[in-house]
Amino acid sequence: MMLREFVPPPRAEEFSELIKKRLEEVRSSGGTRESVTIDLNGQPLHVEVIDLPLSGLFFNPGTHRIRAQRSHKPERDEALDKDPWSAESQDYLKFLLQAEPANPDRRDADFDKLKESLKEFGQNDPGLVTHHGVLVNGNTRAAALREIGAQSMRVGVLPESFTWADINAVELALQLRKDHRRDYSYINRLLAMEEQASLGRTPDAIAKDFRIRPATYHQERWILSTIRELIERSRSGGGVALRLVDFEDDQEKLKELHRSYEKLAAVDKDQAEVLKETRLAAILLGFSKTDVRHIDEEFLKKDYLGKVLPEDLKTAADGGEPEAVAVPGLGVSVPGATQAVTAARALNDQVLRAKAAARSGEGELLGSQDGTAQGLYDQAKGAFDRAIDSAGRDARVRKRKQLAPARLADACADIDQCVVDLVQARASRTLDEEAFDEAVLKLRESLRKLAQQAGRGLAHPGDGISWLTDAVAVEVS
């Protein structure tokens, strides 16, 4: 994503003259002057604060705060791109500033809280504007102030020489300050990182600004790249596609997917791709983080999904033999994706297109028994639900089988550590012998109980259980 330059808004020069006049009035008044300090390339910059009419201020079309949400209404987003200063475009920005990040169709409760706070206590912190009256910081506050009927807003004025690159850098620096009250939504943080990378900044520098580790930065870039790929794959014949905002609530699921994918890819790249496609399909179908976790190597190995997948979805996922991929300029071909990877991608493509079409209201979609996108989506969700349920039940059984041995292994580790602690205590003559003796008696009683249960119902116990029952029998006798 490249940084965009915007033309000045209507009547920019006229409003710039008003700003200059207000600044001059403040400077010549002789009273206490309010200023706000901003960070520009690591250097503090003090700008003066003045009162400006809200009617003359413009919402920033380049703000990171609602960048992902702009795709909520593609036709309005397109109009915003063509003319960001029109009444319709500014109204769309105002609508998004009031909306929930994950679901712009709903009004954000935090916005209403902000509005009530401004109504009761007034504006505490000044916003920030360009010399043409474009809001750099305080877009949401301006929207709230307009709703309560305020006529003006206190703002710091950036230098007239500032470029759009400077404006974006200032907004980002303000957002990433530790004391900032309202974070960007998840996808907007990813977009902000992408924009910084497009400016040629190094991963280490970007990670430092966002206060994350470089490894986390690379994870976030992988996630955004994956989301963009999914959006492109979701396009149906009519161009309907998923939106960035559709992934706002999937942060933790996508991070867990990346960790699992990287771990498995180091051993088996093809199986990692199948895991990735299958988990992504489950995420798209709206399954919870704990449900998605059941899609692991064991899930793939036992083919839980294949056993319950409807025939029309199986047919859609059956891509036949994988095709070889030609290497341009060399006249040779290399093997393409394996059958398993091709099938997993084809199934996920069906889910992607069904979700995009169902969300947009376009009902017709090939590949579903009832011919509708919602029908295919429901079929896929039902199949995944049954497969995940089966995998979960089997996992619980495996956990119960492994629980007792795991606890005993932990107890052994504790006893080994006890030996070390005992030697050190005796060497320093700090051992509480009476307390230690009581603990050993408790151990004896615990071993008796363990021997009774371990040997029950076994005609031919193993060496370990035989030793335990014999040792307890000798102690009792």
GROMACS .gro file of C-alpha atoms in nm:
model
  477
    1MET     CA    1   0.000   0.000   0.000
    2MET     CA    2   0.159   0.326  -0.117
    3LEU     CA    3   0.118   0.657   0.062
    4ARG     CA    4  -0.139   0.875  -0.114
    5GLU     CA    5  -0.119   1.249  -0.169
    6PHE     CA    6  -0.455   1.433  -0.154
    7VAL     CA    7  -0.540   1.757  -0.329
    8PRO     CA    8  -0.638   2.045  -0.096
    9PRO     CA    9  -1.006   2.055   0.005
   10PRO     CA   10  -1.249   2.317  -0.129
   11ARG     CA   11  -1.191   2.673  -0.008
   12ALA     CA   12  -0.855   2.560   0.131
   13GLU     CA   13  -0.684   2.893   0.079
   14GLU     CA   14  -0.973   3.082   0.241
   15PHE     CA   15  -0.965   2.855   0.547
   16SER     CA   16  -0.586   2.878   0.561
   17GLU     CA   17  -0.620   3.257   0.585
   18LEU     CA   18  -0.865   3.215   0.874
   19ILE     CA   19  -0.616   2.988   1.052
   20LYS     CA   20  -0.335   3.241   1.002
   21LYS     CA   21  -0.556   3.516   1.138
   22ARG     CA   22  -0.650   3.314   1.448
   23LEU     CA   23  -0.287   3.223   1.511
   24GLU     CA   24  -0.185   3.587   1.484
   25GLU     CA   25  -0.461   3.688   1.727
   26VAL     CA   26  -0.337   3.432   1.982
   27ARG     CA   27   0.024   3.548   1.946
   28SER     CA   28  -0.063   3.916   1.985
   29SER     CA   29  -0.308   3.874   2.273
   30GLY     CA   30  -0.031   3.863   2.531
   31GLY     CA   31  -0.208   3.599   2.739
   32THR     CA   32  -0.113   3.240   2.814
   33ARG     CA   33  -0.085   3.047   2.488
   34GLU     CA   34  -0.184   2.683   2.468
   35SER     CA   35   0.034   2.449   2.266
   36VAL     CA   36   0.056   2.078   2.196
   37THR     CA   37   0.376   1.877   2.147
   38ILE     CA   38   0.400   1.624   1.866
   39ASP     CA   39   0.673   1.387   1.756
   40LEU     CA   40   0.822   1.419   1.408
   41ASN     CA   41   1.103   1.179   1.319
   42GLY     CA   42   1.198   1.147   1.684
   43GLN     CA   43   1.211   1.521   1.745
   44PRO     CA   44   0.953   1.715   1.954
   45LEU     CA   45   0.762   1.989   1.776
   46HIS     CA   46   0.545   2.242   1.961
   47VAL     CA   47   0.241   2.373   1.772
   48GLU     CA   48  -0.002   2.640   1.889
   49VAL     CA   49  -0.366   2.563   1.968
   50ILE     CA   50  -0.656   2.773   1.842
   51ASP     CA   51  -1.034   2.748   1.821
   52LEU     CA   52  -1.173   2.669   1.474
   53PRO     CA   53  -1.530   2.628   1.345
   54LEU     CA   54  -1.627   2.262   1.310
   55SER     CA   55  -1.813   2.338   0.989
   56GLY     CA   56  -1.484   2.423   0.817
   57LEU     CA   57  -1.291   2.111   0.928
   58PHE     CA   58  -1.260   1.802   0.707
   59PHE     CA   59  -1.229   1.440   0.816
   60ASN     CA   60  -0.899   1.293   0.702
   61PRO     CA   61  -0.957   1.045   0.413
   62GLY     CA   62  -0.612   0.896   0.478
   63THR     CA   63  -0.657   0.826   0.850
   64HIS     CA   64  -0.540   0.485   0.964
   65ARG     CA   65  -0.826   0.459   1.211
   66ILE     CA   66  -1.088   0.346   0.958
   67ARG     CA   67  -0.876   0.237   0.662
   68ALA     CA   68  -0.994  -0.125   0.671
   69GLN     CA   69  -1.354  -0.025   0.737
   70ARG     CA   70  -1.368   0.181   0.416
   71SER     CA   71  -1.422  -0.143   0.221
   72HIS     CA   72  -1.753  -0.193   0.405
   73LYS     CA   73  -1.939  -0.021   0.119
   74PRO     CA   74  -1.727  -0.065  -0.198
   75GLU     CA   75  -1.930   0.183  -0.405
   76ARG     CA   76  -1.899   0.455  -0.137
   77ASP     CA   77  -1.529   0.374  -0.096
   78GLU     CA   78  -1.482   0.420  -0.470
   79ALA     CA   79  -1.658   0.757  -0.455
   80LEU     CA   80  -1.437   0.851  -0.159
   81ASP     CA   81  -1.128   0.770  -0.365
   82LYS     CA   82  -1.249   0.992  -0.650
   83ASP     CA   83  -1.348   1.291  -0.437
   84PRO     CA   84  -1.256   1.267  -0.067
   85TRP     CA   85  -1.388   1.616   0.009
   86SER     CA   86  -1.744   1.582  -0.126
   87ALA     CA   87  -2.035   1.590   0.119
   88GLU     CA   88  -2.111   1.225   0.044
   89SER     CA   89  -1.750   1.114   0.107
   90GLN     CA   90  -1.721   1.314   0.427
   91ASP     CA   91  -2.055   1.170   0.542
   92TYR     CA   92  -1.922   0.817   0.478
   93LEU     CA   93  -1.611   0.891   0.686
   94LYS     CA   94  -1.832   1.023   0.967
   95PHE     CA   95  -2.044   0.707   0.948
   96LEU     CA   96  -1.736   0.483   0.978
   97LEU     CA   97  -1.594   0.684   1.268
   98GLN     CA   98  -1.914   0.610   1.461
   99ALA     CA   99  -1.927   0.239   1.369
  100GLU     CA  100  -1.794  -0.076   1.534
  101PRO     CA  101  -1.459  -0.172   1.373
  102ALA     CA  102  -1.558  -0.539   1.327
  103ASN     CA  103  -1.914  -0.467   1.211
  104PRO     CA  104  -1.968  -0.120   1.066
  105ASP     CA  105  -2.340  -0.187   1.038
  106ARG     CA  106  -2.354  -0.142   1.417
  107ARG     CA  107  -2.289   0.181   1.605
  108ASP     CA  108  -1.988   0.167   1.837
  109ALA     CA  109  -2.077   0.193   2.206
  110ASP     CA  110  -1.737   0.355   2.268
  111PHE     CA  111  -1.834   0.639   2.033
  112ASP     CA  112  -2.147   0.708   2.236
  113LYS     CA  113  -1.940   0.706   2.556
  114LEU     CA  114  -1.704   0.960   2.400
  115LYS     CA  115  -2.001   1.174   2.296
  116GLU     CA  116  -2.147   1.171   2.648
  117SER     CA  117  -1.807   1.257   2.797
  118LEU     CA  118  -1.767   1.555   2.562
  119LYS     CA  119  -2.120   1.669   2.640
  120GLU     CA  120  -2.063   1.654   3.016
  121PHE     CA  121  -1.701   1.760   3.053
  122GLY     CA  122  -1.615   1.930   2.725
  123GLN     CA  123  -1.304   1.881   2.515
  124ASN     CA  124  -0.999   1.806   2.729
  125ASP     CA  125  -0.729   1.746   2.467
  126PRO     CA  126  -0.691   1.948   2.148
  127GLY     CA  127  -0.709   1.784   1.807
  128LEU     CA  128  -0.461   1.842   1.530
  129VAL     CA  129  -0.520   1.990   1.182
  130THR     CA  130  -0.329   2.080   0.870
  131HIS     CA  131  -0.307   2.439   0.749
  132HIS     CA  132  -0.603   2.361   0.522
  133GLY     CA  133  -0.825   2.237   0.804
  134VAL     CA  134  -0.789   1.858   0.752
  135LEU     CA  135  -0.806   1.670   1.082
  136VAL     CA  136  -0.493   1.467   1.154
  137ASN     CA  137  -0.580   1.374   1.511
  138GLY     CA  138  -0.926   1.405   1.662
  139ASN     CA  139  -1.142   1.280   1.373
  140THR     CA  140  -1.363   1.076   1.608
  141ARG     CA  141  -1.387   1.363   1.856
  142ALA     CA  142  -1.492   1.600   1.576
  143ALA     CA  143  -1.768   1.358   1.472
  144ALA     CA  144  -1.890   1.339   1.832
  145LEU     CA  145  -1.873   1.717   1.881
  146ARG     CA  146  -2.084   1.767   1.569
  147GLU     CA  147  -2.344   1.524   1.705
  148ILE     CA  148  -2.383   1.716   2.030
  149GLY     CA  149  -2.420   2.043   1.840
  150ALA     CA  150  -2.081   2.201   1.920
  151GLN     CA  151  -1.982   2.485   1.691
  152SER     CA  152  -1.604   2.484   1.733
  153MET     CA  153  -1.310   2.262   1.824
  154ARG     CA  154  -0.972   2.333   1.983
  155VAL     CA  155  -0.693   2.215   1.753
  156GLY     CA  156  -0.318   2.242   1.719
  157VAL     CA  157  -0.212   2.361   1.372
  158LEU     CA  158   0.065   2.180   1.187
  159PRO     CA  159   0.324   2.385   0.996
  160GLU     CA  160   0.223   2.493   0.646
  161SER     CA  161   0.526   2.311   0.502
  162PHE     CA  162   0.404   1.968   0.615
  163THR     CA  163   0.361   1.707   0.339
  164TRP     CA  164   0.119   1.412   0.349
  165ALA     CA  165   0.414   1.193   0.447
  166ASP     CA  166   0.470   1.418   0.749
  167ILE     CA  167   0.098   1.413   0.830
  168ASN     CA  168   0.086   1.033   0.826
  169ALA     CA  169   0.402   1.008   1.037
  170VAL     CA  170   0.254   1.241   1.298
  171GLU     CA  171  -0.075   1.051   1.314
  172LEU     CA  172   0.107   0.722   1.354
  173ALA     CA  173   0.337   0.860   1.625
  174LEU     CA  174   0.035   0.992   1.818
  175GLN     CA  175  -0.147   0.660   1.789
  176LEU     CA  176   0.149   0.454   1.908
  177ARG     CA  177   0.215   0.663   2.218
  178LYS     CA  178   0.163   0.449   2.528
  179ASP     CA  179  -0.082   0.696   2.678
  180HIS     CA  180  -0.312   0.701   2.376
  181ARG     CA  181  -0.666   0.624   2.481
  182ARG     CA  182  -0.806   0.437   2.184
  183ASP     CA  183  -0.609   0.186   1.978
  184TYR     CA  184  -0.638   0.128   1.607
  185SER     CA  185  -0.840  -0.179   1.521
  186TYR     CA  186  -0.634  -0.490   1.441
  187ILE     CA  187  -0.654  -0.470   1.062
  188ASN     CA  188  -0.577  -0.098   1.066
  189ARG     CA  189  -0.258  -0.168   1.262
  190LEU     CA  190  -0.159  -0.420   0.993
  191LEU     CA  191  -0.227  -0.164   0.722
  192ALA     CA  192  -0.024   0.098   0.905
  193MET     CA  193   0.272  -0.143   0.921
  194GLU     CA  194   0.234  -0.217   0.550
  195GLU     CA  195   0.236   0.154   0.470
  196GLN     CA  196   0.552   0.206   0.673
  197ALA     CA  197   0.720  -0.080   0.484
  198SER     CA  198   0.619   0.081   0.151
  199LEU     CA  199   0.812   0.392   0.259
  200GLY     CA  200   1.129   0.182   0.270
  201ARG     CA  201   1.160   0.153   0.647
  202THR     CA  202   1.329  -0.158   0.786
  203PRO     CA  203   1.136  -0.428   0.976
  204ASP     CA  204   1.339  -0.358   1.291
  205ALA     CA  205   1.254   0.014   1.281
  206ILE     CA  206   0.883  -0.053   1.223
  207ALA     CA  207   0.874  -0.313   1.499
  208LYS     CA  208   1.034  -0.064   1.739
  209ASP     CA  209   0.772   0.202   1.655
  210PHE     CA  210   0.486  -0.043   1.710
  211ARG     CA  211   0.652  -0.174   2.029
  212ILE     CA  212   0.660  -0.535   1.910
  213ARG     CA  213   0.936  -0.786   1.843
  214PRO     CA  214   1.066  -0.817   1.482
  215ALA     CA  215   0.935  -1.174   1.477
  216THR     CA  216   0.586  -1.044   1.560
  217TYR     CA  217   0.616  -0.785   1.282
  218HIS     CA  218   0.692  -1.059   1.028
  219GLN     CA  219   0.398  -1.260   1.163
  220GLU     CA  220   0.166  -0.961   1.116
  221ARG     CA  221   0.286  -0.910   0.758
  222TRP     CA  222   0.223  -1.280   0.684
  223ILE     CA  223  -0.129  -1.249   0.823
  224LEU     CA  224  -0.211  -0.940   0.613
  225SER     CA  225  -0.070  -1.109   0.303
  226THR     CA  226  -0.287  -1.415   0.374
  227ILE     CA  227  -0.597  -1.198   0.423
  228ARG     CA  228  -0.536  -1.017   0.093
  229GLU     CA  229  -0.495  -1.352  -0.084
  230LEU     CA  230  -0.821  -1.478   0.066
  231ILE     CA  231  -1.006  -1.165  -0.045
  232GLU     CA  232  -0.881  -1.210  -0.401
  233ARG     CA  233  -0.973  -1.579  -0.403
  234SER     CA  234  -1.321  -1.499  -0.271
  235ARG     CA  235  -1.417  -1.305  -0.585
  236SER     CA  236  -1.701  -1.473  -0.771
  237GLY     CA  237  -1.788  -1.423  -1.136
  238GLY     CA  238  -1.969  -1.100  -1.050
  239GLY     CA  239  -1.672  -0.955  -0.862
  240VAL     CA  240  -1.824  -0.998  -0.515
  241ALA     CA  241  -1.550  -1.041  -0.257
  242LEU     CA  242  -1.482  -1.043   0.115
  243ARG     CA  243  -1.353  -0.724   0.278
  244LEU     CA  244  -1.066  -0.645   0.512
  245VAL     CA  245  -1.317  -0.564   0.785
  246ASP     CA  246  -1.450  -0.923   0.769
  247PHE     CA  247  -1.129  -1.038   0.945
  248GLU     CA  248  -1.127  -0.786   1.234
  249ASP     CA  249  -1.232  -1.044   1.498
  250ASP     CA  250  -0.990  -1.318   1.385
  251GLN     CA  251  -0.664  -1.181   1.527
  252GLU     CA  252  -0.585  -1.459   1.776
  253LYS     CA  253  -0.702  -1.738   1.543
  254LEU     CA  254  -0.478  -1.609   1.264
  255LYS     CA  255  -0.180  -1.575   1.496
  256GLU     CA  256  -0.224  -1.932   1.620
  257LEU     CA  257  -0.254  -2.047   1.258
  258HIS     CA  258   0.076  -1.880   1.172
  259ARG     CA  259   0.255  -2.047   1.464
  260SER     CA  260   0.115  -2.390   1.375
  261TYR     CA  261   0.188  -2.341   1.005
  262GLU     CA  262   0.551  -2.237   1.061
  263LYS     CA  263   0.615  -2.527   1.298
  264LEU     CA  264   0.470  -2.787   1.060
  265ALA     CA  265   0.622  -2.630   0.745
  266ALA     CA  266   0.969  -2.691   0.888
  267VAL     CA  267   0.892  -3.065   0.873
  268ASP     CA  268   0.633  -3.109   0.594
  269LYS     CA  269   0.548  -2.810   0.371
  270ASP     CA  270   0.260  -2.983   0.192
  271GLN     CA  271   0.091  -3.091   0.514
  272ALA     CA  272   0.140  -2.738   0.648
  273GLU     CA  273  -0.045  -2.601   0.342
  274VAL     CA  274  -0.334  -2.845   0.398
  275LEU     CA  275  -0.348  -2.741   0.765
  276LYS     CA  276  -0.346  -2.374   0.666
  277GLU     CA  277  -0.629  -2.410   0.413
  278THR     CA  278  -0.843  -2.623   0.644
  279ARG     CA  279  -0.801  -2.392   0.942
  280LEU     CA  280  -0.871  -2.087   0.729
  281ALA     CA  281  -1.195  -2.247   0.610
  282ALA     CA  282  -1.295  -2.309   0.974
  283ILE     CA  283  -1.212  -1.947   1.063
  284LEU     CA  284  -1.422  -1.823   0.771
  285LEU     CA  285  -1.708  -2.045   0.888
  286GLY     CA  286  -1.702  -1.867   1.223
  287PHE     CA  287  -1.569  -2.139   1.453
  288SER     CA  288  -1.418  -2.038   1.786
  289LYS     CA  289  -1.048  -2.038   1.865
  290THR     CA  290  -1.080  -2.353   2.079
  291ASP     CA  291  -1.267  -2.532   1.799
  292VAL     CA  292  -1.011  -2.432   1.535
  293ARG     CA  293  -0.733  -2.576   1.754
  294HIS     CA  294  -0.876  -2.925   1.700
  295ILE     CA  295  -0.767  -2.897   1.334
  296ASP     CA  296  -0.415  -3.028   1.381
  297GLU     CA  297  -0.191  -3.302   1.239
  298GLU     CA  298  -0.406  -3.571   1.400
  299PHE     CA  299  -0.718  -3.415   1.246
  300LEU     CA  300  -0.558  -3.436   0.900
  301LYS     CA  301  -0.414  -3.783   0.954
  302LYS     CA  302  -0.750  -3.935   1.055
  303ASP     CA  303  -0.936  -3.738   0.785
  304TYR     CA  304  -1.220  -3.637   1.016
  305LEU     CA  305  -1.348  -3.387   0.760
  306GLY     CA  306  -1.335  -3.621   0.461
  307LYS     CA  307  -1.561  -3.869   0.641
  308VAL     CA  308  -1.848  -3.618   0.680
  309LEU     CA  309  -1.806  -3.385   0.381
  310PRO     CA  310  -2.116  -3.382   0.153
  311GLU     CA  311  -2.066  -3.534  -0.191
  312ASP     CA  312  -2.108  -3.207  -0.384
  313LEU     CA  313  -1.840  -3.043  -0.168
  314LYS     CA  314  -1.615  -3.346  -0.213
  315THR     CA  315  -1.662  -3.318  -0.588
  316ALA     CA  316  -1.584  -2.946  -0.579
  317ALA     CA  317  -1.268  -3.016  -0.378
  318ASP     CA  318  -1.153  -3.294  -0.613
  319GLY     CA  319  -0.918  -3.120  -0.853
  320GLY     CA  320  -0.788  -3.440  -1.014
  321GLU     CA  321  -0.418  -3.498  -1.062
  322PRO     CA  322  -0.194  -3.203  -0.975
  323GLU     CA  323  -0.058  -3.022  -1.280
  324ALA     CA  324   0.311  -2.956  -1.336
  325VAL     CA  325   0.424  -2.593  -1.321
  326ALA     CA  326   0.634  -2.463  -1.612
  327VAL     CA  327   0.945  -2.260  -1.525
  328PRO     CA  328   0.951  -1.955  -1.757
  329GLY     CA  329   1.254  -1.939  -1.988
  330LEU     CA  330   1.394  -2.280  -1.895
  331GLY     CA  331   1.159  -2.509  -2.087
  332VAL     CA  332   1.121  -2.740  -1.788
  333SER     CA  333   0.840  -2.818  -1.548
  334VAL     CA  334   0.837  -2.890  -1.177
  335PRO     CA  335   0.573  -3.080  -0.979
  336GLY     CA  336   0.276  -2.869  -0.873
  337ALA     CA  337   0.086  -2.885  -0.546
  338THR     CA  338   0.000  -3.230  -0.417
  339GLN     CA  339  -0.350  -3.373  -0.448
  340ALA     CA  340  -0.417  -3.304  -0.078
  341VAL     CA  341  -0.313  -2.939  -0.107
  342THR     CA  342  -0.515  -2.889  -0.427
  343ALA     CA  343  -0.825  -3.042  -0.267
  344ALA     CA  344  -0.790  -2.832   0.050
  345ARG     CA  345  -0.753  -2.512  -0.155
  346ALA     CA  346  -1.051  -2.599  -0.374
  347LEU     CA  347  -1.271  -2.662  -0.069
  348ASN     CA  348  -1.159  -2.336   0.092
  349ASP     CA  349  -1.229  -2.149  -0.234
  350GLN     CA  350  -1.587  -2.279  -0.220
  351VAL     CA  351  -1.622  -2.152   0.138
  352LEU     CA  352  -1.464  -1.816   0.049
  353ARG     CA  353  -1.697  -1.753  -0.246
  354ALA     CA  354  -2.002  -1.874  -0.057
  355LYS     CA  355  -1.931  -1.641   0.236
  356ALA     CA  356  -1.865  -1.344   0.005
  357ALA     CA  357  -2.181  -1.406  -0.196
  358ALA     CA  358  -2.397  -1.470   0.113
  359ARG     CA  359  -2.268  -1.155   0.283
  360SER     CA  360  -2.339  -0.941  -0.023
  361GLY     CA  361  -2.686  -1.086  -0.071
  362GLU     CA  362  -2.610  -1.258  -0.401
  363GLY     CA  363  -2.793  -1.588  -0.359
  364GLU     CA  364  -2.698  -1.792  -0.665
  365LEU     CA  365  -2.381  -1.999  -0.636
  366LEU     CA  366  -2.281  -2.318  -0.814
  367GLY     CA  367  -2.175  -2.613  -0.599
  368SER     CA  368  -2.458  -2.615  -0.346
  369GLN     CA  369  -2.742  -2.864  -0.332
  370ASP     CA  370  -3.002  -2.587  -0.315
  371GLY     CA  371  -2.814  -2.358  -0.552
  372THR     CA  372  -2.752  -2.079  -0.301
  373ALA     CA  373  -2.442  -1.937  -0.140
  374GLN     CA  374  -2.600  -1.966   0.204
  375GLY     CA  375  -2.687  -2.330   0.134
  376LEU     CA  376  -2.327  -2.418   0.048
  377TYR     CA  377  -2.201  -2.221   0.347
  378ASP     CA  378  -2.439  -2.408   0.579
  379GLN     CA  379  -2.338  -2.745   0.431
  380ALA     CA  380  -1.970  -2.670   0.487
  381LYS     CA  381  -2.030  -2.542   0.840
  382GLY     CA  382  -2.231  -2.853   0.929
  383ALA     CA  383  -1.956  -3.082   0.798
  384PHE     CA  384  -1.683  -2.893   0.984
  385ASP     CA  385  -1.896  -2.893   1.299
  386ARG     CA  386  -1.931  -3.272   1.291
  387ALA     CA  387  -1.563  -3.324   1.210
  388ILE     CA  388  -1.442  -3.089   1.485
  389ASP     CA  389  -1.682  -3.248   1.735
  390SER     CA  390  -1.545  -3.596   1.656
  391ALA     CA  391  -1.186  -3.474   1.677
  392GLY     CA  392  -1.261  -3.302   2.009
  393ARG     CA  393  -1.415  -3.615   2.161
  394ASP     CA  394  -1.118  -3.825   2.052
  395ALA     CA  395  -0.877  -3.564   2.186
  396ARG     CA  396  -1.051  -3.572   2.525
  397VAL     CA  397  -1.021  -3.952   2.531
  398ARG     CA  398  -0.650  -3.928   2.445
  399LYS     CA  399  -0.603  -3.667   2.715
  400ARG     CA  400  -0.768  -3.891   2.977
  401LYS     CA  401  -0.546  -4.180   2.869
  402GLN     CA  402  -0.235  -3.966   2.902
  403LEU     CA  403  -0.333  -3.777   3.215
  404ALA     CA  404  -0.228  -4.034   3.477
  405PRO     CA  405   0.113  -4.109   3.318
  406ALA     CA  406   0.176  -3.734   3.274
  407ARG     CA  407   0.099  -3.663   3.640
  408LEU     CA  408   0.329  -3.945   3.751
  409ALA     CA  409   0.606  -3.808   3.528
  410ASP     CA  410   0.558  -3.465   3.692
  411ALA     CA  411   0.577  -3.630   4.036
  412CYS     CA  412   0.904  -3.799   3.938
  413ALA     CA  413   1.048  -3.466   3.830
  414ASP     CA  414   0.945  -3.316   4.164
  415ILE     CA  415   1.111  -3.605   4.354
  416ASP     CA  416   1.431  -3.559   4.151
  417GLN     CA  417   1.430  -3.192   4.245
  418CYS     CA  418   1.361  -3.290   4.604
  419VAL     CA  419   1.683  -3.495   4.605
  420VAL     CA  420   1.879  -3.186   4.502
  421ASP     CA  421   1.705  -2.969   4.762
  422LEU     CA  422   1.765  -3.233   5.031
  423VAL     CA  423   2.140  -3.247   4.961
  424GLN     CA  424   2.167  -2.867   4.968
  425ALA     CA  425   1.965  -2.839   5.291
  426ARG     CA  426   2.181  -3.098   5.466
  427ALA     CA  427   2.500  -2.933   5.344
  428SER     CA  428   2.388  -2.603   5.492
  429ARG     CA  429   2.230  -2.771   5.797
  430THR     CA  430   1.893  -2.608   5.730
  431LEU     CA  431   1.682  -2.922   5.683
  432ASP     CA  432   1.359  -2.941   5.885
  433GLU     CA  433   1.385  -3.315   5.954
  434GLU     CA  434   1.048  -3.342   6.126
  435ALA     CA  435   0.863  -3.180   5.836
  436PHE     CA  436   1.055  -3.393   5.587
  437ASP     CA  437   0.965  -3.711   5.777
  438GLU     CA  438   0.594  -3.618   5.769
  439ALA     CA  439   0.618  -3.559   5.395
  440VAL     CA  440   0.774  -3.904   5.342
  441LEU     CA  441   0.485  -4.065   5.535
  442LYS     CA  442   0.240  -3.886   5.304
  443LEU     CA  443   0.437  -4.022   5.009
  444ARG     CA  444   0.407  -4.375   5.148
  445GLU     CA  445   0.029  -4.341   5.179
  446SER     CA  446   0.003  -4.201   4.827
  447LEU     CA  447   0.207  -4.491   4.689
  448ARG     CA  448  -0.023  -4.739   4.866
  449LYS     CA  449  -0.329  -4.584   4.702
  450LEU     CA  450  -0.154  -4.577   4.364
  451ALA     CA  451  -0.055  -4.946   4.393
  452GLN     CA  452  -0.413  -5.050   4.477
  453GLN     CA  453  -0.553  -4.878   4.167
  454ALA     CA  454  -0.263  -4.956   3.931
  455GLY     CA  455  -0.278  -5.333   3.984
  456ARG     CA  456  -0.659  -5.363   3.970
  457GLY     CA  457  -0.794  -5.575   3.683
  458LEU     CA  458  -0.456  -5.652   3.525
  459ALA     CA  459  -0.387  -6.020   3.464
  460HIS     CA  460  -0.033  -5.953   3.341
  461PRO     CA  461   0.094  -5.621   3.480
  462GLY     CA  462   0.407  -5.465   3.337
  463ASP     CA  463   0.741  -5.434   3.511
  464GLY     CA  464   0.664  -5.092   3.658
  465ILE     CA  465   0.329  -5.185   3.809
  466SER     CA  466   0.469  -5.520   3.932
  467TRP     CA  467   0.751  -5.337   4.112
  468LEU     CA  468   0.507  -5.090   4.269
  469THR     CA  469   0.267  -5.357   4.401
  470ASP     CA  470   0.556  -5.573   4.527
  471ALA     CA  471   0.725  -5.279   4.701
  472VAL     CA  472   0.402  -5.178   4.877
  473ALA     CA  473   0.329  -5.542   4.972
  474VAL     CA  474   0.675  -5.576   5.131
  475GLU     CA  475   0.627  -5.248   5.321
  476VAL     CA  476   0.288  -5.359   5.453
  477SER     CA  477   0.417  -5.699   5.564
   0.00000   0.00000   0.00000
